[in-house]
Short mmCIF file of N, CA, C and O in Angstrom, two decimals:
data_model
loop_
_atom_site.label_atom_id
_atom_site.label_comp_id
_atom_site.label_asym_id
_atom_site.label_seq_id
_atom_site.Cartn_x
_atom_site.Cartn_y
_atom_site.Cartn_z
N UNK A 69 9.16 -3.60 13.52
CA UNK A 69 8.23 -3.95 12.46
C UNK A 69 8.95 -4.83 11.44
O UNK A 69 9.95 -4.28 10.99
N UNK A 70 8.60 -6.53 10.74
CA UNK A 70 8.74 -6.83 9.85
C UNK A 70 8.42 -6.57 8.88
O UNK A 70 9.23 -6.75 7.97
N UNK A 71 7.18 -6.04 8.60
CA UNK A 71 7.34 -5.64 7.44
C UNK A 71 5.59 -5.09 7.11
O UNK A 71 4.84 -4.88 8.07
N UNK A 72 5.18 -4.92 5.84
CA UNK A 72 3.87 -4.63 6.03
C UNK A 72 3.25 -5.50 5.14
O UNK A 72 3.55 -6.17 4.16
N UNK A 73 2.29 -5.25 5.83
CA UNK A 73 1.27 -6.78 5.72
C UNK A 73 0.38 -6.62 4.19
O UNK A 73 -0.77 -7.02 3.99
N UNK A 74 1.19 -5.99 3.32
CA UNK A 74 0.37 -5.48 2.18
C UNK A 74 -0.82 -6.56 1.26
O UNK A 74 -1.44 -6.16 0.28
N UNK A 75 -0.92 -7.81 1.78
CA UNK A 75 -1.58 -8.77 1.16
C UNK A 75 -2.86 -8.30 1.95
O UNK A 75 -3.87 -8.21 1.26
N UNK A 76 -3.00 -7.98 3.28
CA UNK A 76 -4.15 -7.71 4.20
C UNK A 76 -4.96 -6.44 4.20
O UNK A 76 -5.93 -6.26 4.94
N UNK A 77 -4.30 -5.22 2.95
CA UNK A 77 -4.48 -4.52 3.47
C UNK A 77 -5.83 -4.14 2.82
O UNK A 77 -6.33 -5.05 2.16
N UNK A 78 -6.74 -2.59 2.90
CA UNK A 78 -7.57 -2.40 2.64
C UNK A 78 -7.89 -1.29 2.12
O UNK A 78 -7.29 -0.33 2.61
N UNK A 79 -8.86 -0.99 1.01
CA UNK A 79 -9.35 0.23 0.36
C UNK A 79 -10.53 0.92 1.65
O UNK A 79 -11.27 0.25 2.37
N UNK A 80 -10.41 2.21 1.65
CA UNK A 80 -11.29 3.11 2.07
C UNK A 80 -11.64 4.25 2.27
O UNK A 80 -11.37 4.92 3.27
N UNK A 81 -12.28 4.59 1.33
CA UNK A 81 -12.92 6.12 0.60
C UNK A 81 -11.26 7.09 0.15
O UNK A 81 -10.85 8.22 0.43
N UNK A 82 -10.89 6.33 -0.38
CA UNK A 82 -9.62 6.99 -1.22
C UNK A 82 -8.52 6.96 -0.46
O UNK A 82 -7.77 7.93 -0.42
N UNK A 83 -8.25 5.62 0.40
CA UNK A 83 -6.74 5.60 1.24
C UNK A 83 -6.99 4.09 1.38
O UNK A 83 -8.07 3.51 1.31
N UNK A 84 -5.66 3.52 1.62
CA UNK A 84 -5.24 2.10 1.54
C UNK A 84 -4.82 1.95 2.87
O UNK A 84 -3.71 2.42 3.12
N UNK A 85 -5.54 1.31 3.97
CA UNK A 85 -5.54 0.79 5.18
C UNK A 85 -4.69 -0.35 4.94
O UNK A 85 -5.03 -1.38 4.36
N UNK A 86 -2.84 0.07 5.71
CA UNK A 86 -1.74 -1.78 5.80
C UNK A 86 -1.73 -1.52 7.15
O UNK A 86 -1.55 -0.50 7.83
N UNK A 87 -1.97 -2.71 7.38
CA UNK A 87 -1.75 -3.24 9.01
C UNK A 87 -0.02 -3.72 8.82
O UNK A 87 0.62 -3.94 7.79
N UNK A 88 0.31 -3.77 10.01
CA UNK A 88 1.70 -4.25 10.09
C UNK A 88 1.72 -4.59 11.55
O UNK A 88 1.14 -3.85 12.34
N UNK A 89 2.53 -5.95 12.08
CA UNK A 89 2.62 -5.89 13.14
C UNK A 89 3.69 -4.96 14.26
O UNK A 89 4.91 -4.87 14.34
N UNK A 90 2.87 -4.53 14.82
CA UNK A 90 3.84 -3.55 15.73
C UNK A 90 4.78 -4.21 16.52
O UNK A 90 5.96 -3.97 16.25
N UNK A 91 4.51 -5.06 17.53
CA UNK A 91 4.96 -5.98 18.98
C UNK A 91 4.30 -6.97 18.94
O UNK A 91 3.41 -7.23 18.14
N UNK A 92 4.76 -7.71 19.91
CA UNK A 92 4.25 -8.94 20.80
C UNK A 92 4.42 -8.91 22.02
O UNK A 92 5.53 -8.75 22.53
N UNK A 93 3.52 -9.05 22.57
CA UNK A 93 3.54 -9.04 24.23
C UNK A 93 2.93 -10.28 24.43
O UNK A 93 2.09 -10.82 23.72
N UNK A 94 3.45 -10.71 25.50
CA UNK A 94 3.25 -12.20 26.22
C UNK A 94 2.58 -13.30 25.16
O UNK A 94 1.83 -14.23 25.47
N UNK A 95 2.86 -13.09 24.36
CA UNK A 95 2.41 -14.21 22.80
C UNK A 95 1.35 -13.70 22.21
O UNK A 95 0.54 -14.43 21.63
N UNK A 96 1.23 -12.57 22.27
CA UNK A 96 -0.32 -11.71 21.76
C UNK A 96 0.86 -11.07 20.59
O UNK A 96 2.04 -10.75 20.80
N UNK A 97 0.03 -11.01 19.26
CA UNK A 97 0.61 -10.01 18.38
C UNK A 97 -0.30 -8.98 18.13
O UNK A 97 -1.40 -9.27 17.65
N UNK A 98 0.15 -7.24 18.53
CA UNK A 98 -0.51 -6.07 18.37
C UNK A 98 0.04 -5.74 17.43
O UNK A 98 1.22 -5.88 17.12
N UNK A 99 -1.24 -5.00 16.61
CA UNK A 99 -0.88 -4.60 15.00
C UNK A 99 -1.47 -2.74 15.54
O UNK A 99 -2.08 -2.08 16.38
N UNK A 100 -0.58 -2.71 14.10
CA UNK A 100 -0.97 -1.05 13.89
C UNK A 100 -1.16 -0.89 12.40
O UNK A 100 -1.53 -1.90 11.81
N UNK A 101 -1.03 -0.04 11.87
CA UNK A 101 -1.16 0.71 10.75
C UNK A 101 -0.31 1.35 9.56
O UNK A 101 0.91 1.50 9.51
N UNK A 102 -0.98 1.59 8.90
CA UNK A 102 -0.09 2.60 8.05
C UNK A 102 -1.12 3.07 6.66
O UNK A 102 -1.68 2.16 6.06
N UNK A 103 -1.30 4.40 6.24
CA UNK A 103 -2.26 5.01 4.86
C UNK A 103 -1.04 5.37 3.85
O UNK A 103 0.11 5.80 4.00
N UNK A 104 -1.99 4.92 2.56
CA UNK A 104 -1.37 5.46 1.89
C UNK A 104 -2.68 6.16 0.81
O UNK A 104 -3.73 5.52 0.78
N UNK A 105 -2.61 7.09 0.18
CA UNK A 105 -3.73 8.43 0.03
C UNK A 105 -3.54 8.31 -1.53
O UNK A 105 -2.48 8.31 -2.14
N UNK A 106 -4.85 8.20 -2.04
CA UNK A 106 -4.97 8.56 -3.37
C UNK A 106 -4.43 9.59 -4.01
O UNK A 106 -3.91 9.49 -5.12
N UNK A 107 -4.51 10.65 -3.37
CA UNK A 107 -4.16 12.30 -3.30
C UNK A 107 -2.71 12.23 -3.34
O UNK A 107 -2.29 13.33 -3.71
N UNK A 108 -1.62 11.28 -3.09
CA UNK A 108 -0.54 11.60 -2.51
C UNK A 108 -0.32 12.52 -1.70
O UNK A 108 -1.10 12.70 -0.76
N UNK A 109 0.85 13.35 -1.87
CA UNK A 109 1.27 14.02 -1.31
C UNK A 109 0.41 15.22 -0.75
O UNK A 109 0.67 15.69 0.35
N UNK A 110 -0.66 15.72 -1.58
CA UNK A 110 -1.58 16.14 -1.36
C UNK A 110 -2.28 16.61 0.30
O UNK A 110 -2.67 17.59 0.93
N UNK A 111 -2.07 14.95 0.42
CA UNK A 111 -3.04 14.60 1.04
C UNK A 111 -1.98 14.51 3.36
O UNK A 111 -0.79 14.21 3.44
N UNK A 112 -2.57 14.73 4.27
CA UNK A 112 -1.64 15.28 5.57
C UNK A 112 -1.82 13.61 5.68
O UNK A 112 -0.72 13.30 6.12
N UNK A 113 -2.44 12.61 5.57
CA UNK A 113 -2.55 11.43 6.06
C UNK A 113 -1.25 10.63 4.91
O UNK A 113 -0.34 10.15 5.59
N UNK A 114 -1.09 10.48 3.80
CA UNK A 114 -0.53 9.93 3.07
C UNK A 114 1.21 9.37 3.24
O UNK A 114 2.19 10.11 3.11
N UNK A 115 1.23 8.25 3.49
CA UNK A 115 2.47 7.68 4.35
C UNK A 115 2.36 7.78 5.72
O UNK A 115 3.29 7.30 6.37
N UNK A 116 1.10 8.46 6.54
CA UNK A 116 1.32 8.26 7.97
C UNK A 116 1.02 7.09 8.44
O UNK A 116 0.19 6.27 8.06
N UNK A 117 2.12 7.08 9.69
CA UNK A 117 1.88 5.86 10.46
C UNK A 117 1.24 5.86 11.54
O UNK A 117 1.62 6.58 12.47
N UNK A 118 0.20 5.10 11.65
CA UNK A 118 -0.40 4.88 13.08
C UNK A 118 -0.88 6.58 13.32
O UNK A 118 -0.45 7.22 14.28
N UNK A 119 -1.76 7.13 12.38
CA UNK A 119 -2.07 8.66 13.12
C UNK A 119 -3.06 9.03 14.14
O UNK A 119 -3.30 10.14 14.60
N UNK A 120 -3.80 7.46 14.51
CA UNK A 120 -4.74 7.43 15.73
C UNK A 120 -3.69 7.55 16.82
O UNK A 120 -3.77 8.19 17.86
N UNK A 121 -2.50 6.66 16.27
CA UNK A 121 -2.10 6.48 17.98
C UNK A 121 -2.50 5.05 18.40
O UNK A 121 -1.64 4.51 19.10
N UNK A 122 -3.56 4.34 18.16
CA UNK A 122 -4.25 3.51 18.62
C UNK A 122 -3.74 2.00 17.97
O UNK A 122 -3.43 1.99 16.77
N UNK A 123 -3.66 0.72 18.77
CA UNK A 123 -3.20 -0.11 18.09
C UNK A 123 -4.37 -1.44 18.29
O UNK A 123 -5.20 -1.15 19.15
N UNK A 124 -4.48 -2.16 17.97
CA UNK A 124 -5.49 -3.78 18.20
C UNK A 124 -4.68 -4.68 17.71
O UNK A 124 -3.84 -4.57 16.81
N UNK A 125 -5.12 -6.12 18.72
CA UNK A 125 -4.73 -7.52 18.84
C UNK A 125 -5.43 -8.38 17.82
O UNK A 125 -5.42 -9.61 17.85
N UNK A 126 -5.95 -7.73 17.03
CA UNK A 126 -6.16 -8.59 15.71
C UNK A 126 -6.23 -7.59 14.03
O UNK A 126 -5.90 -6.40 14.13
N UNK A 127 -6.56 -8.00 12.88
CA UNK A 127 -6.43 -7.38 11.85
C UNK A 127 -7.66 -6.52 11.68
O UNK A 127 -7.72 -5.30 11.55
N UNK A 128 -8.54 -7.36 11.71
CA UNK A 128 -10.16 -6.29 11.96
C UNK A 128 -10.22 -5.42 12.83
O UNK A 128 -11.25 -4.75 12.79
N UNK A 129 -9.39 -5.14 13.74
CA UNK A 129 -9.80 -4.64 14.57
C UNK A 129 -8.65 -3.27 14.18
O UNK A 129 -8.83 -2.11 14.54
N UNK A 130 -7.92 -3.60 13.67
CA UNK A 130 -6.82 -2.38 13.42
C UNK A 130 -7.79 -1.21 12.27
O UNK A 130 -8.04 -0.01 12.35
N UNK A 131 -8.17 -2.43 11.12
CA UNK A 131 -8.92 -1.77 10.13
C UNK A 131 -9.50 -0.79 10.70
O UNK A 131 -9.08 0.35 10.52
N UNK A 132 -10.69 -1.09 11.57
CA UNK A 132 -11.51 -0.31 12.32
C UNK A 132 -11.41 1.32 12.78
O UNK A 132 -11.97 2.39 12.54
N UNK A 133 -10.37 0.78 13.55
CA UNK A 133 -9.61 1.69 14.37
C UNK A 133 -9.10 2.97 13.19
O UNK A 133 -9.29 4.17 13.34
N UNK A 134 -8.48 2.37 12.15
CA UNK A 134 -8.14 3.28 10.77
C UNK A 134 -9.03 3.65 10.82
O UNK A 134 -9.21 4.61 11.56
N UNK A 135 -10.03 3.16 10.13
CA UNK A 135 -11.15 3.86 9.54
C UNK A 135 -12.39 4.84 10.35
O UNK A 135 -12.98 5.74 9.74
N UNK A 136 -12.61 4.55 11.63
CA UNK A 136 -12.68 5.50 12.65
C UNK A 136 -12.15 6.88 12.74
O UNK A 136 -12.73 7.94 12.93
N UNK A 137 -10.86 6.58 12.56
CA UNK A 137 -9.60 7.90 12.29
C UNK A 137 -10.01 8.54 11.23
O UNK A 137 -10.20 9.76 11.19
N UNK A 138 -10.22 7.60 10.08
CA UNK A 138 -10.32 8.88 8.75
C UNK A 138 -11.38 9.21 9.03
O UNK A 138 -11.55 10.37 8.66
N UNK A 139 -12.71 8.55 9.78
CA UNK A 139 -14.15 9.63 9.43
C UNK A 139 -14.46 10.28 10.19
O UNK A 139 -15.57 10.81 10.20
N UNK A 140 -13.44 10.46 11.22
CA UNK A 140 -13.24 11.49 12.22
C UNK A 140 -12.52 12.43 11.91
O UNK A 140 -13.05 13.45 12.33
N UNK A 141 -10.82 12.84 10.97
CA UNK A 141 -10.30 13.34 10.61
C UNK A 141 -9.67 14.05 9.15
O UNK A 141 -9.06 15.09 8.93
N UNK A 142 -10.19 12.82 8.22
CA UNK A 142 -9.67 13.43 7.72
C UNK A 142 -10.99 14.44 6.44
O UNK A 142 -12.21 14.32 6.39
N UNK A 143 -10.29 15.14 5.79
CA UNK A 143 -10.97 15.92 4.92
C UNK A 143 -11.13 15.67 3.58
O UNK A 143 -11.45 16.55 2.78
N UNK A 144 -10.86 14.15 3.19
CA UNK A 144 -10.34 14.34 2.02
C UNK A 144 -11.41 12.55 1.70
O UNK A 144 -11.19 11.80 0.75
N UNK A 145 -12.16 12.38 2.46
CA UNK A 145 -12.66 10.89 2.08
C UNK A 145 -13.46 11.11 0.62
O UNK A 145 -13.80 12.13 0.04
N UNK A 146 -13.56 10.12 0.39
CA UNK A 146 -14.28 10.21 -1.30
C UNK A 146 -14.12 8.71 -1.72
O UNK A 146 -13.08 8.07 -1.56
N UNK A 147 -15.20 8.25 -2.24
CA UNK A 147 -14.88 6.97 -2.91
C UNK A 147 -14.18 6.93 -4.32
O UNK A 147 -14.67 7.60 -5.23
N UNK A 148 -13.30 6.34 -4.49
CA UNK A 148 -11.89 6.14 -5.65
C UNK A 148 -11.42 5.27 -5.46
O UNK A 148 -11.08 4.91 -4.34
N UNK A 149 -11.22 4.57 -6.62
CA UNK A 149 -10.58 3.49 -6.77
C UNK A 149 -9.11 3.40 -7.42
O UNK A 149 -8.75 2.60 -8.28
N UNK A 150 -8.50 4.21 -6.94
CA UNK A 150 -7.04 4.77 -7.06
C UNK A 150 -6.41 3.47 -6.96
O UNK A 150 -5.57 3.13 -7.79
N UNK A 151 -6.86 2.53 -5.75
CA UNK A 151 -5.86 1.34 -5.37
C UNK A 151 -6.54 -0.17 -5.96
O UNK A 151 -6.01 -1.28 -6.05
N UNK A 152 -7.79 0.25 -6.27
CA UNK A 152 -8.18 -1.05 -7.03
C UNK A 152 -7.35 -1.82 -7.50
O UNK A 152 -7.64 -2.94 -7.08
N UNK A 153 -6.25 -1.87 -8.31
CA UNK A 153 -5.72 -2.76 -9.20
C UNK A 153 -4.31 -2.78 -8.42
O UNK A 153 -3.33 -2.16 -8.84
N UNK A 154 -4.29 -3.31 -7.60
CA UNK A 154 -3.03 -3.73 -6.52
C UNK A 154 -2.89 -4.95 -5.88
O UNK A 154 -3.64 -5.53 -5.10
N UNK A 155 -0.97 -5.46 -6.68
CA UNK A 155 -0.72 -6.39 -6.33
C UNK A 155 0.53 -6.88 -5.20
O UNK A 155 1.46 -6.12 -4.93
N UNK A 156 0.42 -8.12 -4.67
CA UNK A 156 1.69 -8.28 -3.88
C UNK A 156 2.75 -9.12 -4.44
O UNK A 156 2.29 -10.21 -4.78
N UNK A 157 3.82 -9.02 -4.63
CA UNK A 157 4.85 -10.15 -4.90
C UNK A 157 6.19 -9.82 -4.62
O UNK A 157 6.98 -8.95 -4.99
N UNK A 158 6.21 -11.01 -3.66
CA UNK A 158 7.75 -10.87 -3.00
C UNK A 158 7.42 -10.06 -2.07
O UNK A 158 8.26 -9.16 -2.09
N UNK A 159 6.49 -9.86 -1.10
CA UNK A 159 6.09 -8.94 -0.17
C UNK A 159 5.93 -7.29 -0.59
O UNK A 159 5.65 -6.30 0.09
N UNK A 160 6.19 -7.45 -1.76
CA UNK A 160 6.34 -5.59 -2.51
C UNK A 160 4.64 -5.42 -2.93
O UNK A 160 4.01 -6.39 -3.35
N UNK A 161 4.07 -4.24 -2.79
CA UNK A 161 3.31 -3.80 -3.13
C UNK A 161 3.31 -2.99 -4.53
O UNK A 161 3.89 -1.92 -4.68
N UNK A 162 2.53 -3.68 -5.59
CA UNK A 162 2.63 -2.54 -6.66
C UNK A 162 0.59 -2.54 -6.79
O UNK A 162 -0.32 -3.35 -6.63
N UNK A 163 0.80 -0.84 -7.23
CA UNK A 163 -0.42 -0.48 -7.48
C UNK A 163 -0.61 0.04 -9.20
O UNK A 163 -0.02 1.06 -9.56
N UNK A 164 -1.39 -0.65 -10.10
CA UNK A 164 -1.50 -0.31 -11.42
C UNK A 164 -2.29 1.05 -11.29
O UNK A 164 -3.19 1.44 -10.54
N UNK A 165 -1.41 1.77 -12.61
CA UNK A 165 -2.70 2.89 -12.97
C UNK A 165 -2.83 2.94 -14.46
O UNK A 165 -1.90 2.96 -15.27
N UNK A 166 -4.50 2.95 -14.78
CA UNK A 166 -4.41 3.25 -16.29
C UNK A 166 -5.27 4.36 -16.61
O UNK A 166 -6.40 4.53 -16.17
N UNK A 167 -4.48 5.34 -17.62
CA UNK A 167 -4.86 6.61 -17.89
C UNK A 167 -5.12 6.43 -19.30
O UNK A 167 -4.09 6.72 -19.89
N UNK A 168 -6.31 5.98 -20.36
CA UNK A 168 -6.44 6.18 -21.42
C UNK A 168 -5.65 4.69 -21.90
O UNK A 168 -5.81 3.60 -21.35
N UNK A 169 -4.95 4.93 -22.82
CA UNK A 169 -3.93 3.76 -23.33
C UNK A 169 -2.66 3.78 -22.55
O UNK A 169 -1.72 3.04 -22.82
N UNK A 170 -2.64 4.77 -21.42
CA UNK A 170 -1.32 4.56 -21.12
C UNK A 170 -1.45 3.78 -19.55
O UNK A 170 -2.45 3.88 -18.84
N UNK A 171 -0.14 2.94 -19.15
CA UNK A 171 -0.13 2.27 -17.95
C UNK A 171 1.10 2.64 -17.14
O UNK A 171 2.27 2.67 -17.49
N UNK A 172 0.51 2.90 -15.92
CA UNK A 172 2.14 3.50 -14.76
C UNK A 172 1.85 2.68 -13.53
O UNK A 172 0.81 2.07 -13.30
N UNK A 173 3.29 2.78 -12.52
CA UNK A 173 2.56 1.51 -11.51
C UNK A 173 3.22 3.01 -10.35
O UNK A 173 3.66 4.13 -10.59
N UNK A 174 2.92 2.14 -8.94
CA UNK A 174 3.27 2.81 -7.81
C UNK A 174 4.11 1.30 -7.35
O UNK A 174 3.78 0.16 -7.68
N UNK A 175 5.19 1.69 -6.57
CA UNK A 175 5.55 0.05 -6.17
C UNK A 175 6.48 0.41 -4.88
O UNK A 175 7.42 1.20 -4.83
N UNK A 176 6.01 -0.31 -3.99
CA UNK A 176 6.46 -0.25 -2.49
C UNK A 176 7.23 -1.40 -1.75
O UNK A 176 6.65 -2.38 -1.30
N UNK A 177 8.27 -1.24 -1.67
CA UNK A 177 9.10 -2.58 -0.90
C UNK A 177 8.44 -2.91 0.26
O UNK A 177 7.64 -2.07 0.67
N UNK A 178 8.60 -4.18 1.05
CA UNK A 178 7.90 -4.64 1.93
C UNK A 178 7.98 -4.26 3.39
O UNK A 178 7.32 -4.75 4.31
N UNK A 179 9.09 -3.09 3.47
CA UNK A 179 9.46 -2.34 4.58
C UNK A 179 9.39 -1.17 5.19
O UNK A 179 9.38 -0.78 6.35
N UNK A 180 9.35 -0.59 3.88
CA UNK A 180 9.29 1.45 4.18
C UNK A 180 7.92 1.37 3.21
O UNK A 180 7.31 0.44 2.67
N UNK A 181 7.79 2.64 3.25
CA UNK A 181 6.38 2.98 1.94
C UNK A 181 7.01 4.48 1.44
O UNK A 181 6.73 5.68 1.40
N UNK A 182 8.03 3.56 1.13
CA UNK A 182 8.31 4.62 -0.28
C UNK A 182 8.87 3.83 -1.75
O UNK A 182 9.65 2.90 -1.98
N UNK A 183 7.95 4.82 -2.65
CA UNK A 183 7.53 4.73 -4.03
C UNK A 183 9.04 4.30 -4.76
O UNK A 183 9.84 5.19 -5.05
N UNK A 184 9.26 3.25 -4.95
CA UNK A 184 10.31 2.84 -5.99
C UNK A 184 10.04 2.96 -7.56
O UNK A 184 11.00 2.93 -8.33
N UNK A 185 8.98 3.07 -7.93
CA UNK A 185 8.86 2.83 -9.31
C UNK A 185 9.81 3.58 -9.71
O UNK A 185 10.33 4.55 -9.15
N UNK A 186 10.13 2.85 -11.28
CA UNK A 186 10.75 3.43 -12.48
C UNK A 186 10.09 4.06 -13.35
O UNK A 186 9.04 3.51 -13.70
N UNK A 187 10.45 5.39 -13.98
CA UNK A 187 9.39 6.00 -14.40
C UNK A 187 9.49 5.75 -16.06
O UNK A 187 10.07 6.37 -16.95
N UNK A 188 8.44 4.26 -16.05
CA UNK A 188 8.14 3.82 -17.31
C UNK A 188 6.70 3.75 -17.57
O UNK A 188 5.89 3.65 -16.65
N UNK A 189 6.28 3.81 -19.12
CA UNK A 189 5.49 3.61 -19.27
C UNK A 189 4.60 2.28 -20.15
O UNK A 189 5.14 2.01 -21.23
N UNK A 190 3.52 1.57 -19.86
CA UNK A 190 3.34 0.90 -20.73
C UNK A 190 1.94 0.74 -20.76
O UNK A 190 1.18 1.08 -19.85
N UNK A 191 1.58 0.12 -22.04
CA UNK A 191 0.14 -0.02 -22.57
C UNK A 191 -0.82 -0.58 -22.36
O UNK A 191 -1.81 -0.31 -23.03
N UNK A 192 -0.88 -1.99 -20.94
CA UNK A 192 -1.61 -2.41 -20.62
C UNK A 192 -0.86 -3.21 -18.89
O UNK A 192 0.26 -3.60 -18.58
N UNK A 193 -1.82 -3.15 -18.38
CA UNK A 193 -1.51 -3.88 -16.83
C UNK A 193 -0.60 -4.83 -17.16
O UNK A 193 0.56 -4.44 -17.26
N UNK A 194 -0.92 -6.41 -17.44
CA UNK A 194 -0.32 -7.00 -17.75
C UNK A 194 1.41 -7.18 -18.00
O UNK A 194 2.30 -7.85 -17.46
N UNK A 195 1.33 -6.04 -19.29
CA UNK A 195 3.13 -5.96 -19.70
C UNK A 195 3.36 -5.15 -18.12
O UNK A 195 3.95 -5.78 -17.24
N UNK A 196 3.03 -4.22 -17.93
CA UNK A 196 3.38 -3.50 -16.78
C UNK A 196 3.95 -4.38 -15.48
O UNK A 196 4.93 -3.92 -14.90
N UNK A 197 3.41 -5.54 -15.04
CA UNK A 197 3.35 -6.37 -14.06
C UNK A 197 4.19 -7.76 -14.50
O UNK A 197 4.75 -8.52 -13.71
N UNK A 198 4.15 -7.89 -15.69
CA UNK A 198 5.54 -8.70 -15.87
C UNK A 198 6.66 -8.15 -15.76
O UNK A 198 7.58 -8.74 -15.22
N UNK A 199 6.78 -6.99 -16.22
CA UNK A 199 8.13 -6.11 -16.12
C UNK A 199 9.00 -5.86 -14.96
O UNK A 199 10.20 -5.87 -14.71
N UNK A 200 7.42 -5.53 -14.11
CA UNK A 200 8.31 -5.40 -12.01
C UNK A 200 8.75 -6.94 -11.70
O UNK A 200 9.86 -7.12 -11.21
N UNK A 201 7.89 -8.05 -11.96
CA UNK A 201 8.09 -8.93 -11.22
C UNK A 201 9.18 -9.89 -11.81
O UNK A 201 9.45 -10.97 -11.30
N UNK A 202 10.11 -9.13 -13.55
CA UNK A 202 10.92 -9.72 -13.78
C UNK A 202 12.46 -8.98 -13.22
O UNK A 202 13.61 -9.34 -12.99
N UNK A 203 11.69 -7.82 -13.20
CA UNK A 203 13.11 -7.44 -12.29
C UNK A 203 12.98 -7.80 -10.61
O UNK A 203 14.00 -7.85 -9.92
N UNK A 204 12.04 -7.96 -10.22
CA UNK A 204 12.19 -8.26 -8.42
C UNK A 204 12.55 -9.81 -8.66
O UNK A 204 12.61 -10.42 -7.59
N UNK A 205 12.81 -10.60 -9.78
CA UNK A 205 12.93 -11.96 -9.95
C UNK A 205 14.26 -11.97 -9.96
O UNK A 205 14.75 -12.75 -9.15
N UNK A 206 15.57 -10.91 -11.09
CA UNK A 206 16.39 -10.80 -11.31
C UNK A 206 16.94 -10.33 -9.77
O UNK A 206 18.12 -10.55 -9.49
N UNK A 207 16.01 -9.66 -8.75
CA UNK A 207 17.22 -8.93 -8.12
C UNK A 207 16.98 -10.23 -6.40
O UNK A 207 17.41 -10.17 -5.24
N UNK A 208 16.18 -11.12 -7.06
CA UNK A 208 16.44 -11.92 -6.01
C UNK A 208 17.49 -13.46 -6.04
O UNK A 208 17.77 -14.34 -5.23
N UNK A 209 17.80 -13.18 -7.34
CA UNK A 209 19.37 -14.04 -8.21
C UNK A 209 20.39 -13.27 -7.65
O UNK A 209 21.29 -14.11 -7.62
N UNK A 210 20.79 -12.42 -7.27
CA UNK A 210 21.98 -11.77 -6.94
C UNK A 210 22.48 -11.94 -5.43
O UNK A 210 23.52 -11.40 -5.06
#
């Protein structure tokens, strides 16, 4: 896997459908998956990979296949917009959250899906999202 395709990926009923390419066979690229769950940890789907099992030769078709899976399995669908405010840069995934006046991010390197953030806080999206993308700026000078 290069990496995950977090620009492609998709909201649905409270989990974030990333495709990533799995293989290539004979010049065909097969994609698979990966959730990440409003619920976090909460939640038995949250960071799983590929929990159909099932993979497709294009991006729609992976979606599908996800989303098949959750309304077959899982217990926890609900519409939320947990991931609404999610951006890509530098292949990193960050997801804004705002609670009242306060702002926290979720932020995912372009390889694993695990949560790097720093546990800061700030007052609006904006400052929040200059802040990651001045340090992923700084740490691509080194």
């Amino acid at each position: 896997m290069n990496r995950f395709l977090y620009e492609k990926s998709i909201t649905y009923q409270g989990y974030l459908i990333i495709p990533f390419l799995f293989t290539r066979v004979g010049g065909e690229f097969i994609y698979s998956y990966a959730l990440l769950a409003a619920e976090g940890y909460e939640d038995e789907f949250h960071k799983a990979k590929n929990p159909s099992g099932l993979c497709a030769n294009n991006l729609s078709g992976i979606v599908e296949i996800a989303q098949q899976h959750l309304n077959k399995c899982s217990q926890n669908l609900k519409d939320d917009n947990y991931f609404e405010q999610r951006y890509t840069y530098q292949n990193h995934l960050i997801i804004i959250h705002q609670e009242g006046n306060k702002c926290f991010y979720d932020h995912y390197p372009s390889n694993e899906l695990r949560n790097i953030a720093a546990p800061t806080l700030f007052f609006n999206p904006d400052d929040c999202i200059n802040w990651i993308k001045q340090r992923l700026n700084r740490s691509q000078v080194r």
